Coordinates of C-alpha atoms and ligand atoms in Angstrom, one line a residue:
Chain Y
M1 CA 93.3 133.8 94.0
N2 CA 91.9 132.6 97.3
I3 CA 93.5 129.8 99.2
L4 CA 91.6 127.9 101.9
V5 CA 93.6 126.3 104.7
I6 CA 91.8 123.8 106.8
A7 CA 92.8 124.3 110.5
E8 CA 93.8 121.2 112.5
H9 CA 92.9 121.6 116.1
D10 CA 91.2 119.9 119.1
N11 CA 88.8 122.7 119.8
A12 CA 91.2 124.1 122.4
D13 CA 94.5 124.6 120.6
L14 CA 95.5 125.1 117.0
A15 CA 97.9 122.3 115.9
P16 CA 101.3 123.7 114.8
A17 CA 100.8 121.8 111.5
T18 CA 98.3 124.5 110.5
L19 CA 101.1 127.1 110.7
N20 CA 103.3 125.1 108.3
T21 CA 100.4 124.7 106.0
V22 CA 99.8 128.5 106.0
T23 CA 103.4 129.0 105.0
A24 CA 102.9 126.6 102.0
A25 CA 99.7 128.5 101.1
G26 CA 101.6 131.8 101.2
Q27 CA 104.1 130.4 98.7
V28 CA 101.3 129.6 96.3
G29 CA 100.5 133.3 96.4
G30 CA 97.0 134.8 97.0
D31 CA 94.8 135.6 99.9
V32 CA 95.1 132.9 102.6
H33 CA 91.9 132.1 104.5
V34 CA 91.6 129.6 107.3
L35 CA 88.6 127.4 108.1
V36 CA 88.1 126.4 111.7
A37 CA 85.3 123.8 112.1
G38 CA 84.7 122.6 115.6
Q39 CA 82.6 123.1 118.7
D40 CA 83.4 125.8 121.3
C41 CA 86.4 126.6 119.2
A42 CA 86.4 130.4 119.4
G43 CA 89.9 130.3 121.0
V44 CA 91.2 128.4 118.0
A45 CA 89.6 130.9 115.6
D46 CA 91.3 133.7 117.5
A47 CA 94.6 132.0 117.3
A48 CA 94.1 131.4 113.5
A49 CA 93.3 135.1 113.0
K50 CA 96.7 136.1 114.5
I51 CA 98.7 134.0 112.1
A52 CA 100.8 136.2 109.9
G53 CA 99.6 136.1 106.3
V54 CA 96.1 135.0 107.1
S55 CA 93.4 137.6 105.9
K56 CA 90.2 135.8 106.9
V57 CA 89.0 133.1 109.3
W58 CA 85.8 131.2 108.7
V59 CA 84.5 129.6 111.8
C60 CA 81.8 127.0 112.0
D61 CA 81.1 126.4 115.6
C62 CA 78.6 123.5 115.7
A63 CA 78.1 120.2 117.5
T64 CA 78.5 118.4 114.2
Y65 CA 82.2 119.2 114.3
A66 CA 82.8 118.5 117.9
H67 CA 84.8 115.5 116.8
E68 CA 86.5 115.3 113.4
I69 CA 84.3 113.2 111.1
T70 CA 85.7 113.2 107.6
E71 CA 82.3 113.2 106.0
N72 CA 81.0 116.2 107.9
T73 CA 84.0 118.4 107.5
A74 CA 84.3 117.5 103.8
A75 CA 80.7 118.5 103.2
L76 CA 81.4 121.9 104.8
I77 CA 84.5 122.5 102.7
Q78 CA 82.6 121.5 99.6
S79 CA 79.9 124.1 100.3
I80 CA 82.6 126.8 100.8
V81 CA 84.5 125.9 97.7
N82 CA 81.3 126.1 95.8
G83 CA 80.8 129.6 96.9
K84 CA 79.0 129.7 100.2
G85 CA 80.2 132.6 102.4
D86 CA 81.4 135.4 100.2
G87 CA 80.5 133.4 97.0
K88 CA 84.0 133.8 95.6
G89 CA 85.1 130.3 95.8
Y90 CA 88.7 129.1 96.1
S91 CA 91.5 128.1 93.8
H92 CA 93.3 126.0 96.4
V93 CA 92.3 124.0 99.4
M94 CA 95.2 122.9 101.7
A95 CA 95.5 120.9 104.8
P96 CA 98.5 119.3 106.7
A97 CA 99.4 115.8 105.6
S98 CA 98.5 114.4 109.1
T99 CA 96.0 111.6 109.5
F100 CA 93.4 114.5 109.7
G101 CA 94.3 116.0 106.3
K102 CA 95.2 112.8 104.6
A103 CA 91.7 111.4 105.2
L104 CA 89.9 114.7 104.5
I105 CA 91.5 116.2 101.4
P106 CA 91.0 113.2 99.0
Y107 CA 87.5 112.8 100.3
V108 CA 86.6 116.5 99.5
A109 CA 88.5 116.3 96.2
A110 CA 86.4 113.4 95.0
L111 CA 83.2 115.1 96.1
C112 CA 84.3 118.0 93.8
D113 CA 85.5 115.7 91.1
V114 CA 89.1 116.9 91.6
Q115 CA 92.3 114.8 91.6
S116 CA 94.1 115.9 94.7
I117 CA 97.9 116.0 95.3
S118 CA 99.2 114.4 98.5
D119 CA 102.1 115.4 100.7
I120 CA 103.7 118.3 98.8
S121 CA 107.2 119.2 99.9
E122 CA 107.7 122.2 97.6
V123 CA 105.5 124.8 95.9
V124 CA 107.0 125.5 92.5
D125 CA 104.1 127.7 91.3
A126 CA 100.3 127.9 91.8
D127 CA 99.8 124.7 89.7
T128 CA 103.1 122.9 90.1
F129 CA 104.3 121.0 93.2
V130 CA 107.0 118.6 94.2
R131 CA 106.2 115.5 96.3
P132 CA 108.1 112.5 97.6
I133 CA 107.2 109.1 96.2
Y134 CA 108.6 105.6 96.9
A135 CA 109.3 106.3 100.5
G136 CA 111.1 109.4 99.6
N137 CA 113.5 107.6 97.2
A138 CA 112.3 109.9 94.4
L139 CA 110.8 113.3 94.1
S140 CA 108.0 113.9 91.6
K141 CA 107.4 117.3 90.1
V142 CA 103.7 117.4 89.1
K143 CA 101.4 120.0 87.5
S144 CA 97.7 120.0 88.1
S145 CA 95.2 121.0 85.4
E146 CA 92.3 121.1 88.0
A147 CA 90.4 124.3 88.4
V148 CA 90.7 123.9 92.2
K149 CA 93.9 122.4 93.6
M150 CA 93.4 120.2 96.6
L151 CA 96.6 119.5 98.5
T152 CA 98.0 118.0 101.6
V153 CA 101.2 119.5 102.9
R154 CA 104.3 117.8 104.3
T155 CA 104.6 120.1 107.3
T156 CA 108.3 119.4 107.9
A157 CA 109.1 120.9 104.5
F158 CA 107.7 124.3 105.4
E159 CA 108.6 126.7 108.2
L160 CA 106.0 127.6 110.9
A161 CA 104.1 130.8 109.9
D162 CA 104.5 133.6 112.5
D163 CA 102.0 133.1 115.2
A164 CA 101.3 136.3 117.0
S165 CA 99.3 134.6 119.7
A166 CA 102.3 134.5 122.0
D167 CA 102.7 138.3 121.7
Q168 CA 99.5 139.9 122.8
S169 CA 100.9 143.4 122.1
T170 CA 100.8 142.8 118.3
D171 CA 98.8 145.3 116.4
Q172 CA 95.1 144.1 116.5
N173 CA 94.5 145.8 113.1
K174 CA 96.6 143.3 111.5
W175 CA 94.6 140.3 112.7
A176 CA 92.4 138.7 110.2
E177 CA 88.6 139.2 110.4
I178 CA 86.6 136.3 111.8
E179 CA 83.3 135.4 110.2
S180 CA 81.0 132.6 111.1
I181 CA 79.6 130.3 108.5
D182 CA 76.6 127.9 108.5
D183 CA 77.2 124.2 109.0
A184 CA 76.6 121.8 106.1
G185 CA 74.6 119.1 107.9
A186 CA 75.8 115.9 109.6
T187 CA 76.0 112.4 108.2
N188 CA 74.1 109.7 110.1
W189 CA 76.4 107.0 108.9
V190 CA 79.2 107.6 111.3
Q191 CA 79.0 107.8 115.0
F192 CA 81.9 108.9 117.2
I193 CA 82.4 106.5 120.1
E194 CA 85.6 107.5 121.8
Q195 CA 89.3 108.4 121.4
S196 CA 92.1 107.0 123.5
L197 CA 94.9 109.4 123.2
S198 CA 98.4 108.7 124.4
P199 CA 98.8 111.2 127.2
S200 CA 102.2 113.0 127.0
E201 CA 103.9 115.8 128.8
R202 CA 106.4 115.9 126.1
P203 CA 106.4 118.0 122.9
E204 CA 104.4 116.7 120.0
L205 CA 106.4 114.3 117.9
T206 CA 106.1 116.0 114.5
S207 CA 107.0 119.5 115.8
A208 CA 109.5 118.6 118.5
R209 CA 113.0 120.1 118.3
V210 CA 114.6 116.8 119.5
V211 CA 113.3 113.3 118.8
V212 CA 114.6 110.2 120.6
S213 CA 113.4 107.0 118.8
G214 CA 113.7 103.4 119.8
G215 CA 113.5 100.3 117.7
R216 CA 113.4 96.6 118.1
G217 CA 116.7 96.8 119.8
M218 CA 114.9 98.2 122.9
Q219 CA 113.6 94.6 123.5
S220 CA 110.5 95.6 125.4
G221 CA 108.2 98.5 126.3
E222 CA 109.6 98.4 129.9
N223 CA 112.9 99.7 128.5
F224 CA 111.4 102.7 126.9
P225 CA 111.6 104.9 130.1
L226 CA 115.3 104.9 129.3
L227 CA 114.6 106.9 126.1
E228 CA 111.9 109.0 127.9
K229 CA 114.4 110.1 130.4
L230 CA 116.9 111.0 127.7
A231 CA 114.1 112.8 125.8
D232 CA 113.3 114.8 128.9
Q233 CA 116.9 115.8 129.4
L234 CA 117.0 117.1 125.8
G235 CA 113.5 118.6 125.8
G236 CA 112.4 116.2 123.2
A237 CA 109.7 113.7 122.1
V238 CA 109.9 110.0 121.9
G239 CA 109.3 108.1 118.6
A240 CA 109.7 104.5 117.4
S241 CA 110.2 102.3 114.4
R242 CA 107.4 100.2 113.1
A243 CA 109.0 97.1 114.6
A244 CA 108.8 98.6 118.1
V245 CA 105.1 99.5 117.5
D246 CA 104.2 96.2 116.0
A247 CA 105.8 94.4 118.9
G248 CA 103.6 96.5 121.3
F249 CA 106.5 98.3 123.0
V250 CA 104.8 101.7 122.4
P251 CA 101.5 102.9 120.8
N252 CA 100.9 103.4 117.1
D253 CA 101.2 107.2 117.3
Y254 CA 104.9 106.8 118.0
Q255 CA 105.7 105.4 114.6
V256 CA 108.1 107.4 112.4
G257 CA 108.4 106.5 108.7
Q258 CA 106.9 106.1 105.3
T259 CA 103.6 105.0 106.7
G260 CA 103.8 106.7 110.1
K261 CA 104.8 110.2 111.0
V262 CA 107.3 112.4 109.2
V263 CA 109.6 114.3 111.5
A264 CA 112.5 116.7 110.8
P265 CA 113.8 117.9 114.2
D266 CA 117.1 119.6 114.8
L267 CA 118.3 116.4 116.5
Y268 CA 117.1 112.8 115.8
L269 CA 118.5 110.0 117.9
A270 CA 117.9 106.5 116.5
V271 CA 118.5 103.9 119.2
G272 CA 118.4 100.2 118.3
I273 CA 117.0 101.0 114.9
S274 CA 118.5 99.4 111.8
G275 CA 117.6 102.1 109.3
A276 CA 115.2 100.4 106.8
I277 CA 114.2 102.7 103.9
Q278 CA 110.7 102.9 105.3
H279 CA 112.0 104.3 108.6
L280 CA 114.5 106.7 106.9
A281 CA 111.5 108.1 104.8
G282 CA 110.2 109.6 108.0
M283 CA 113.3 111.1 109.5
K284 CA 116.1 111.7 106.9
D285 CA 115.4 115.4 106.6
S286 CA 116.4 115.8 110.3
K287 CA 119.1 118.4 110.7
V288 CA 121.4 116.2 112.8
I289 CA 121.0 112.4 113.1
V290 CA 122.7 110.3 115.8
A291 CA 122.6 106.5 115.7
I292 CA 123.3 104.2 118.5
N293 CA 123.5 100.6 117.4
N294 CA 125.6 97.5 118.3
D295 CA 125.9 96.3 114.7
E296 CA 128.5 98.3 112.9
E297 CA 127.0 97.3 109.6
A298 CA 123.6 98.8 110.4
P299 CA 122.4 100.9 107.5
I300 CA 121.4 103.7 109.8
F301 CA 125.1 104.6 110.1
Q302 CA 125.1 105.6 106.4
V303 CA 122.8 108.5 107.1
A304 CA 123.9 109.4 110.6
D305 CA 126.0 112.5 111.3
Y306 CA 127.3 110.8 114.5
G307 CA 127.3 107.1 114.9
W308 CA 128.1 105.2 118.1
N309 CA 128.7 101.5 117.7
E310 CA 127.7 100.4 121.2
D311 CA 125.2 98.4 123.1
L312 CA 122.3 100.8 123.8
F313 CA 121.9 99.6 127.3
V314 CA 125.5 100.8 127.9
A315 CA 125.3 103.9 125.7
V316 CA 122.0 105.4 126.8
P317 CA 122.8 105.5 130.5
A318 CA 126.2 106.9 129.8
L319 CA 124.7 109.6 127.7
Q320 CA 122.2 110.4 130.5
A321 CA 125.1 110.7 133.0
E322 CA 127.1 112.9 130.6
L323 CA 124.1 115.2 130.1
E324 CA 123.6 115.5 133.8
K325 CA 127.1 116.8 134.3
Chain A
M1 CA 77.8 90.0 102.8
K2 CA 80.0 90.3 99.8
I3 CA 83.4 91.9 100.2
L4 CA 85.4 93.6 97.4
V5 CA 89.1 94.1 97.9
P6 CA 90.9 96.3 95.4
V7 CA 94.6 95.5 95.2
K8 CA 97.6 97.2 93.6
R9 CA 100.7 95.7 92.0
V10 CA 103.8 97.6 93.1
I11 CA 107.5 97.3 93.3
D12 CA 108.4 94.9 96.1
A13 CA 108.9 96.8 99.4
N14 CA 112.4 95.3 99.8
I15 CA 113.7 96.7 96.4
R16 CA 115.7 99.9 96.4
V17 CA 114.1 101.9 93.6
R18 CA 116.1 103.9 91.1
V19 CA 115.1 107.0 89.2
K20 CA 115.3 106.5 85.4
P21 CA 118.2 108.5 83.7
D22 CA 115.6 110.4 81.6
Q23 CA 113.8 111.5 84.8
T24 CA 110.4 110.3 83.6
G25 CA 109.8 107.9 86.5
V26 CA 111.5 105.1 88.3
E27 CA 113.0 101.9 86.8
T28 CA 110.4 99.2 86.7
A29 CA 111.8 96.9 84.0
N30 CA 113.0 93.6 85.5
V31 CA 112.2 94.7 89.0
K32 CA 110.5 92.3 91.4
M33 CA 106.9 93.2 91.8
A34 CA 104.5 92.3 94.6
M35 CA 101.0 93.0 96.0
N36 CA 101.1 96.3 97.9
P37 CA 101.6 95.3 101.6
F38 CA 98.5 97.3 102.8
C39 CA 96.4 95.5 100.1
E40 CA 97.6 92.1 101.6
I41 CA 96.3 93.3 104.9
A42 CA 93.0 94.1 103.2
V43 CA 92.7 90.7 101.6
E44 CA 93.6 89.0 105.0
Q45 CA 90.8 91.0 106.8
A46 CA 88.3 90.1 104.1
L47 CA 89.2 86.4 104.5
R48 CA 88.9 86.6 108.3
L49 CA 85.5 88.2 108.1
K50 CA 84.5 85.4 105.7
E51 CA 85.9 82.7 108.0
A52 CA 84.0 84.2 110.9
G53 CA 80.8 83.6 108.9
H54 CA 80.1 87.3 108.1
A55 CA 80.8 87.1 104.4
E56 CA 79.9 84.6 101.7
E57 CA 82.3 85.9 99.0
V58 CA 85.6 87.8 98.7
I59 CA 86.3 89.3 95.3
I60 CA 89.7 90.8 94.3
V61 CA 89.8 93.7 91.8
S62 CA 92.9 95.2 90.3
A63 CA 93.3 97.9 87.6
G64 CA 96.3 98.1 85.3
P65 CA 98.2 96.1 82.7
E66 CA 97.8 92.4 82.1
K67 CA 100.4 91.5 84.8
C68 CA 98.0 92.7 87.4
Q69 CA 96.4 89.3 87.0
E70 CA 99.4 87.8 88.9
T71 CA 98.6 90.1 91.8
I72 CA 94.9 89.0 91.7
R73 CA 96.1 85.4 91.7
T74 CA 98.1 86.2 94.9
G75 CA 94.9 87.2 96.5
L76 CA 93.1 84.2 95.2
A77 CA 95.9 81.9 96.5
M78 CA 95.4 83.5 99.9
G79 CA 91.8 82.3 99.8
A80 CA 89.7 84.9 97.9
D81 CA 87.0 83.4 95.6
R82 CA 87.3 85.2 92.3
G83 CA 88.9 88.2 90.6
V84 CA 88.1 91.1 88.4
H85 CA 90.8 92.6 86.2
I86 CA 90.3 96.1 84.8
N87 CA 92.6 96.0 81.9
T88 CA 94.4 99.2 80.8
E89 CA 97.9 100.3 79.9
T90 CA 97.2 103.9 80.9
T91 CA 98.8 105.3 84.0
L92 CA 96.0 105.6 86.5
E93 CA 95.2 108.3 89.0
P94 CA 93.4 107.6 92.3
L95 CA 90.2 109.3 91.3
A96 CA 89.9 107.3 88.1
I97 CA 90.6 104.1 90.0
A98 CA 88.0 105.0 92.6
K99 CA 85.4 105.5 89.8
M100 CA 86.2 102.1 88.3
I101 CA 86.1 100.4 91.7
K102 CA 82.7 102.1 92.3
A103 CA 81.4 100.6 89.0
V104 CA 82.6 97.2 90.0
A105 CA 81.3 97.5 93.6
E106 CA 77.9 98.4 92.3
K107 CA 77.7 95.7 89.7
E108 CA 78.7 93.1 92.4
S109 CA 76.5 94.7 95.1
A110 CA 79.5 94.6 97.5
D111 CA 78.6 95.4 101.1
L112 CA 82.1 96.2 102.2
V113 CA 85.1 97.4 100.3
I114 CA 88.4 97.0 102.1
L115 CA 91.4 98.8 100.6
G116 CA 95.0 99.4 101.8
K117 CA 95.5 102.9 103.2
Q118 CA 98.2 103.7 100.8
A119 CA 100.3 102.1 98.0
I120 CA 104.0 102.1 98.7
D121 CA 104.9 103.3 95.2
D122 CA 103.0 106.7 94.8
D123 CA 102.4 107.0 98.5
N124 CA 99.2 108.8 97.6
N125 CA 96.8 107.6 100.4
Q126 CA 93.7 108.7 98.4
T127 CA 91.8 105.9 96.7
G128 CA 89.7 104.6 99.7
Q129 CA 88.7 108.1 100.8
M130 CA 87.7 109.0 97.2
L131 CA 85.7 105.8 96.8
A132 CA 83.8 106.4 100.0
A133 CA 83.0 110.0 98.8
I134 CA 81.8 109.1 95.3
M135 CA 79.8 106.0 96.5
Q136 CA 78.4 108.1 99.4
R137 CA 79.2 105.4 101.9
P138 CA 80.7 105.7 105.3
L139 CA 84.5 105.8 105.4
G140 CA 86.6 104.1 108.0
S141 CA 90.2 105.1 107.3
Y142 CA 93.4 103.7 108.8
I143 CA 91.7 101.0 110.7
S144 CA 93.5 98.7 113.1
K145 CA 90.3 96.8 114.1
I146 CA 86.9 96.0 112.6
E147 CA 84.0 94.0 114.0
K148 CA 80.7 93.3 112.3
N149 CA 77.8 94.1 114.5
H150 CA 74.1 94.7 114.3
D151 CA 74.4 98.3 113.2
G152 CA 77.2 97.8 110.7
F153 CA 80.8 97.9 111.8
A154 CA 82.6 98.9 114.9
I155 CA 86.0 100.1 113.9
T156 CA 89.2 101.4 115.6
R157 CA 91.3 103.9 113.6
E158 CA 95.0 104.8 114.0
I159 CA 95.2 108.5 114.2
D160 CA 98.1 110.9 114.9
A161 CA 97.1 111.4 118.5
G162 CA 96.3 107.7 119.3
L163 CA 93.3 105.6 118.6
E164 CA 89.7 106.5 117.7
K165 CA 86.6 104.3 117.8
L166 CA 83.7 104.8 115.4
Q167 CA 80.6 103.0 114.6
I168 CA 79.7 103.1 110.9
T169 CA 76.7 101.8 109.0
S170 CA 76.9 99.1 106.3
P171 CA 77.6 99.1 103.3
A172 CA 80.9 100.8 104.0
V173 CA 84.4 101.5 102.7
V174 CA 87.4 101.0 105.0
T175 CA 91.2 101.3 104.6
T176 CA 93.7 99.2 106.5
D177 CA 96.6 100.3 108.7
L178 CA 99.6 98.1 109.6
R179 CA 98.2 96.8 112.9
L180 CA 95.0 95.3 111.5
N181 CA 96.4 91.8 111.1
E182 CA 99.3 89.9 109.8
P183 CA 98.6 88.5 106.4
R184 CA 98.9 84.8 105.8
Y185 CA 101.1 83.2 103.3
A186 CA 99.5 81.2 100.5
S187 CA 100.1 77.5 100.8
L188 CA 101.2 75.5 97.8
P189 CA 97.9 73.6 97.4
N190 CA 96.1 77.0 97.5
I191 CA 98.4 78.5 94.9
M192 CA 97.5 75.5 92.7
K193 CA 93.8 76.0 93.4
A194 CA 94.0 79.7 92.7
K195 CA 95.0 78.9 89.1
K196 CA 91.5 77.6 88.4
K197 CA 89.6 80.4 90.1
P198 CA 87.8 82.8 87.6
I199 CA 89.1 86.3 86.7
D200 CA 86.7 88.5 84.8
I201 CA 88.3 91.0 82.5
V202 CA 86.8 94.4 81.8
T203 CA 88.0 97.7 80.4
P204 CA 87.6 101.2 81.7
E205 CA 85.4 101.9 78.7
Q206 CA 83.1 99.1 79.6
L207 CA 82.8 100.5 83.1
G208 CA 82.0 103.9 81.6
V209 CA 84.9 105.7 83.3
D210 CA 87.0 108.4 81.7
I211 CA 90.6 107.7 82.9
S212 CA 92.4 110.6 81.3
N213 CA 95.0 112.1 83.6
R214 CA 94.5 115.4 85.3
I215 CA 98.0 115.6 86.8
E216 CA 101.0 115.7 84.6
V217 CA 104.3 114.3 85.9
L218 CA 106.9 116.8 84.7
Q219 CA 110.1 115.3 86.2
V220 CA 111.1 112.6 88.7
T221 CA 114.5 113.2 90.4
E222 CA 116.7 111.6 93.0
P223 CA 116.4 113.3 96.4
P224 CA 119.4 114.9 97.9
T225 CA 121.6 112.3 99.6
R226 CA 123.0 112.4 103.1
D227 CA 126.6 111.7 103.7
A228 CA 127.7 109.3 106.4
G229 CA 129.2 111.2 109.2
V230 CA 131.7 110.3 111.9
M231 CA 131.8 107.5 114.5
V232 CA 132.2 108.4 118.2
S233 CA 133.2 106.1 120.9
S234 CA 132.0 107.7 124.2
A235 CA 129.2 109.7 125.7
A236 CA 131.6 112.6 126.4
E237 CA 132.7 112.7 122.7
L238 CA 129.1 112.6 121.5
V239 CA 127.9 115.3 123.8
D240 CA 130.9 117.5 122.9
K241 CA 130.1 117.1 119.2
L242 CA 126.4 117.9 119.6
K243 CA 127.2 120.9 121.7
N244 CA 130.2 122.4 120.0
E245 CA 130.2 121.1 116.4
A246 CA 126.5 120.5 115.5
K247 CA 125.3 123.1 118.1
V248 CA 121.9 121.3 118.5
I249 CA 121.9 120.9 122.3
Ligands
FAD401 C1 104.5 98.6 103.9 C2 105.5 98.8 104.9 C3 105.5 100.0 105.7 C4 106.4 100.2 106.6 N1 106.4 101.4 107.3 C5 107.3 101.7 108.2 C6 107.3 102.9 108.9 O1 106.5 103.8 108.7 N2 108.3 103.1 109.9 C7 109.2 102.1 110.2 O2 110.1 102.4 111.1 N3 109.3 101.0 109.5 C8 108.3 100.7 108.6 N4 108.4 99.5 107.9 C9 109.2 98.4 108.5 C10 110.7 98.5 108.0 O3 110.8 97.9 106.8 C11 111.5 97.8 109.1 O4 111.1 96.5 109.2 C12 111.5 98.5 110.5 O5 111.8 99.8 110.3 C13 112.6 97.8 111.3 O6 112.5 98.4 112.7 P1 113.8 98.3 113.6 O7 114.9 99.0 112.9 O8 113.4 98.8 114.9 O9 114.1 96.8 113.7 P2 115.3 95.9 113.1 O10 115.4 96.1 111.7 O11 115.1 94.5 113.7 O12 116.6 96.6 113.8 C14 116.9 96.5 115.1 C15 118.2 97.1 115.3 O13 118.5 97.2 116.7 C16 119.9 96.9 116.8 N5 120.1 96.4 118.2 C17 119.6 95.3 118.7 N6 120.0 95.2 120.0 C18 120.7 96.3 120.3 C19 121.4 96.7 121.4 N7 121.4 96.0 122.6 N8 122.1 97.9 121.4 C20 122.1 98.6 120.2 N9 121.5 98.2 119.1 C21 120.8 97.0 119.1 C22 120.2 95.8 115.8 O14 121.6 95.8 115.4 C23 119.4 96.3 114.6 O15 120.1 97.2 113.8 C24 107.4 99.3 106.9 C25 107.5 98.1 106.2 C26 106.6 97.9 105.2 C27 106.6 96.6 104.4

């Protein structure tokens, strides 16, 4: 059995979500290969080759993949699944359940006439998986009868695979072989114009050890620096509820929840967030949850390990002062 | 331009769902149902494009049991022109739904299909991508902005790292994210008018689509619950607990 993991990256760095996906692939059992499609992405391919458990890296370094265009990457994956390369084909294709993977995997699946499975949180066996449904209010165990399983992976449900890139002394013989593969042509339907990315010095939201999130209770975007300072003191990232994003306090990529990002840090601080089920869906697997809210009835207190019924404009500065001590 | 908007009938977003005791699914009997919120955003966007003079007709399509016609009527009451109901009692998977929507889109010569990015019941987030793939039309997923222009559509997508702008050709398939618009409420006169708007009824067989399932649901269970913890009343107490009890800072 060969499993193809689609690397998420920005041509410079491999996204940590790829490492969680490799762990899930390892649990399926079989040879784990990684596809790196990009432009000037040799460094990413090198990093992928050093991931523990990966036996081969396909790299397609081509202008077509300079920016992620679902159609182009999907065509490449389809050609590989159909046997391009070593001609052996794959039993599983897996990508992280990020906006990258969520757009890509169903698209490839339909090209291959496969019904894909989204956002798996557990691998039971090579055909059987568990996934959350209804904003995580139920878990569905499903079995696929497809010849090729195409899956997106809830990254917070799987550990990071060992990534030897930090340790250059690791035995080179154990690194996966890297082989290049031909591109599969480019669509002329879709033209990349630009990306406006939220610049941040902080850790990435979905892999941060600490997340400090603000909700409608923050009142305005001008108040978010309060949370940024707290996040910096704790070495964490800043997130938000949908209400805070909709109100324009912070950009869309801050949204945690059923229809935003899923996070499971060691410590999640919910500040001025009521705790709607759609928000809980994105953070209730955090190890420790702290809630600061001035409404003692707020549902967030029902899932919080530590609740503090206080005005956030009093509590957050007090917390900052205490951490400075 | 003709716009097709596929919509899904789901358990209302405000309802707390319960797993059935026999673990075959969640309780749907006597539960309030509604149009999937992302589909409402899709209907709204189609209406806005029509109101801006870019489209002549907005058609709503929904697949599922008879009750789906209520959901189609919701779209008609918002202002869509007519509906297509794909009538079936079979549980549908996204690929089968995409194939049926493709058949309808081709029959109607739809230039733009606008779908919600995900349905809040199965949380699959698949149908739009699958439709674009099998129709071989450009995909604009997770859009927060769409403008008709000379070359097709200028779209802005919500991605994990921020926003992305693409230009896609027409005809196209796009899926909506939350920030695209705020859907209107249907006015009472429009709800009355909607009752007279036509809904065509077709079957999967008539559309020539095999809807047999490829994924078997073995068991649906409750997730582990979290217990409420303790309340603190000062920063010193909270920091002490986080350091010495939870050991996370
Ligand atoms: C289709 C759909 C998808 C959705 N997806 C998501 C999602 O992905 N993520 C998400 O978060 N939501 C999502 N939602 C929205 C969700 O239902 C809630 O509306 C949202 O989470 C509420 O955000 P909030 O808690 O910030 O705001 P509110 O519910 O308004 O809560 C604000 C809280 O702040 C507290 N507060 C106010 N002032 C202060 C103060 N001075 N000090 C302390 N506390 C204060 C209040 O007591 C209150 O509890 C979705 C909804 C739908 C229908």
